[in-house]
XYZ file of N, CA and C in Angstrom:
120
model
N 50.063 -64.421 70.273
C 49.401 -63.620 71.278
C 50.354 -63.223 72.398
N 51.250 -64.118 72.765
C 52.181 -63.813 73.848
C 53.090 -62.650 73.470
N 53.476 -62.583 72.195
C 54.342 -61.484 71.771
C 53.620 -60.138 71.858
N 52.315 -60.150 71.656
C 51.541 -58.909 71.672
C 51.159 -58.487 73.088
N 50.680 -59.422 73.897
C 50.161 -59.098 75.227
C 51.074 -59.499 76.370
N 52.101 -60.255 76.105
C 52.972 -60.745 77.166
C 52.435 -62.054 77.721
N 53.172 -62.641 78.637
C 52.731 -63.917 79.192
C 51.468 -63.753 80.037
N 50.619 -64.767 79.969
C 49.390 -64.747 80.764
C 49.744 -65.159 82.183
N 49.624 -64.204 83.092
C 49.896 -64.476 84.501
C 49.051 -63.534 85.336
N 49.030 -63.763 86.625
C 48.214 -62.943 87.522
C 48.710 -61.504 87.609
N 49.929 -61.231 87.182
C 50.453 -59.866 87.242
C 50.236 -59.093 85.942
N 49.693 -59.737 84.921
C 49.431 -59.071 83.649
C 48.194 -58.175 83.798
N 48.309 -56.875 83.499
C 47.170 -55.966 83.673
C 45.944 -56.365 82.855
N 46.139 -56.904 81.663
C 44.994 -57.331 80.858
C 44.290 -58.525 81.489
N 45.046 -59.421 82.103
C 44.449 -60.561 82.803
C 43.637 -60.075 83.996
N 44.193 -59.130 84.746
C 43.479 -58.577 85.903
C 42.196 -57.894 85.439
N 42.264 -57.136 84.363
C 41.081 -56.471 83.827
C 40.034 -57.486 83.381
N 40.459 -58.538 82.698
C 39.519 -59.552 82.221
C 38.841 -60.277 83.376
N 39.552 -60.490 84.463
C 38.990 -61.206 85.605
C 38.063 -60.305 86.417
N 38.478 -59.072 86.662
C 37.742 -58.201 87.579
C 36.700 -57.316 86.909
N 36.725 -57.156 85.594
C 35.773 -56.272 84.917
C 34.315 -56.652 85.166
N 33.926 -57.916 85.110
C 32.520 -58.238 85.388
C 32.094 -57.881 86.810
N 32.945 -58.115 87.777
C 32.600 -57.797 89.166
C 32.514 -56.292 89.375
N 33.451 -55.552 88.798
C 33.439 -54.094 88.942
C 32.194 -53.508 88.280
N 31.851 -54.001 87.091
C 30.663 -53.479 86.417
C 29.394 -53.844 87.176
N 29.351 -55.014 87.799
C 28.182 -55.392 88.600
C 28.016 -54.463 89.794
N 29.100 -54.140 90.461
C 29.028 -53.225 91.606
C 28.564 -51.847 91.150
N 29.080 -51.378 90.040
C 28.679 -50.067 89.520
C 27.193 -50.065 89.170
N 26.716 -51.134 88.535
C 25.298 -51.200 88.174
C 24.400 -51.250 89.400
N 24.793 -51.995 90.412
C 23.995 -52.075 91.639
C 23.952 -50.718 92.325
N 25.086 -50.050 92.420
C 25.107 -48.731 93.052
C 24.296 -47.714 92.254
N 24.360 -47.791 90.931
C 23.580 -46.871 90.101
C 22.089 -47.145 90.255
N 21.697 -48.404 90.279
C 20.284 -48.744 90.450
C 19.790 -48.318 91.824
N 20.626 -48.459 92.819
C 20.241 -48.042 94.171
C 20.074 -46.525 94.236
N 20.961 -45.806 93.576
C 20.867 -44.347 93.567
C 19.594 -43.894 92.861
N 19.230 -44.566 91.785
C 18.016 -44.211 91.055
C 16.792 -44.519 91.903
N 16.794 -45.655 92.593
C 15.631 -46.023 93.401
C 15.492 -45.121 94.628
N 16.577 -44.562 95.113
C 16.501 -43.645 96.247
C 15.948 -42.285 95.837
N 16.123 -41.925 94.559
C 15.628 -40.641 94.068
C 14.115 -40.642 93.894
N 13.531 -41.792 93.709
C 12.088 -41.880 93.431
C 11.254 -41.658 94.641
């Protein structure tokens, strides 16, 4: 795996994506739900 993705460290873009993707998607979902509720 290291040969394919590089060393696992805080500077690895895939590591950053894996860590922050759930938080980013949660923010997007909350903002989308808020926008929908404001339209009603």
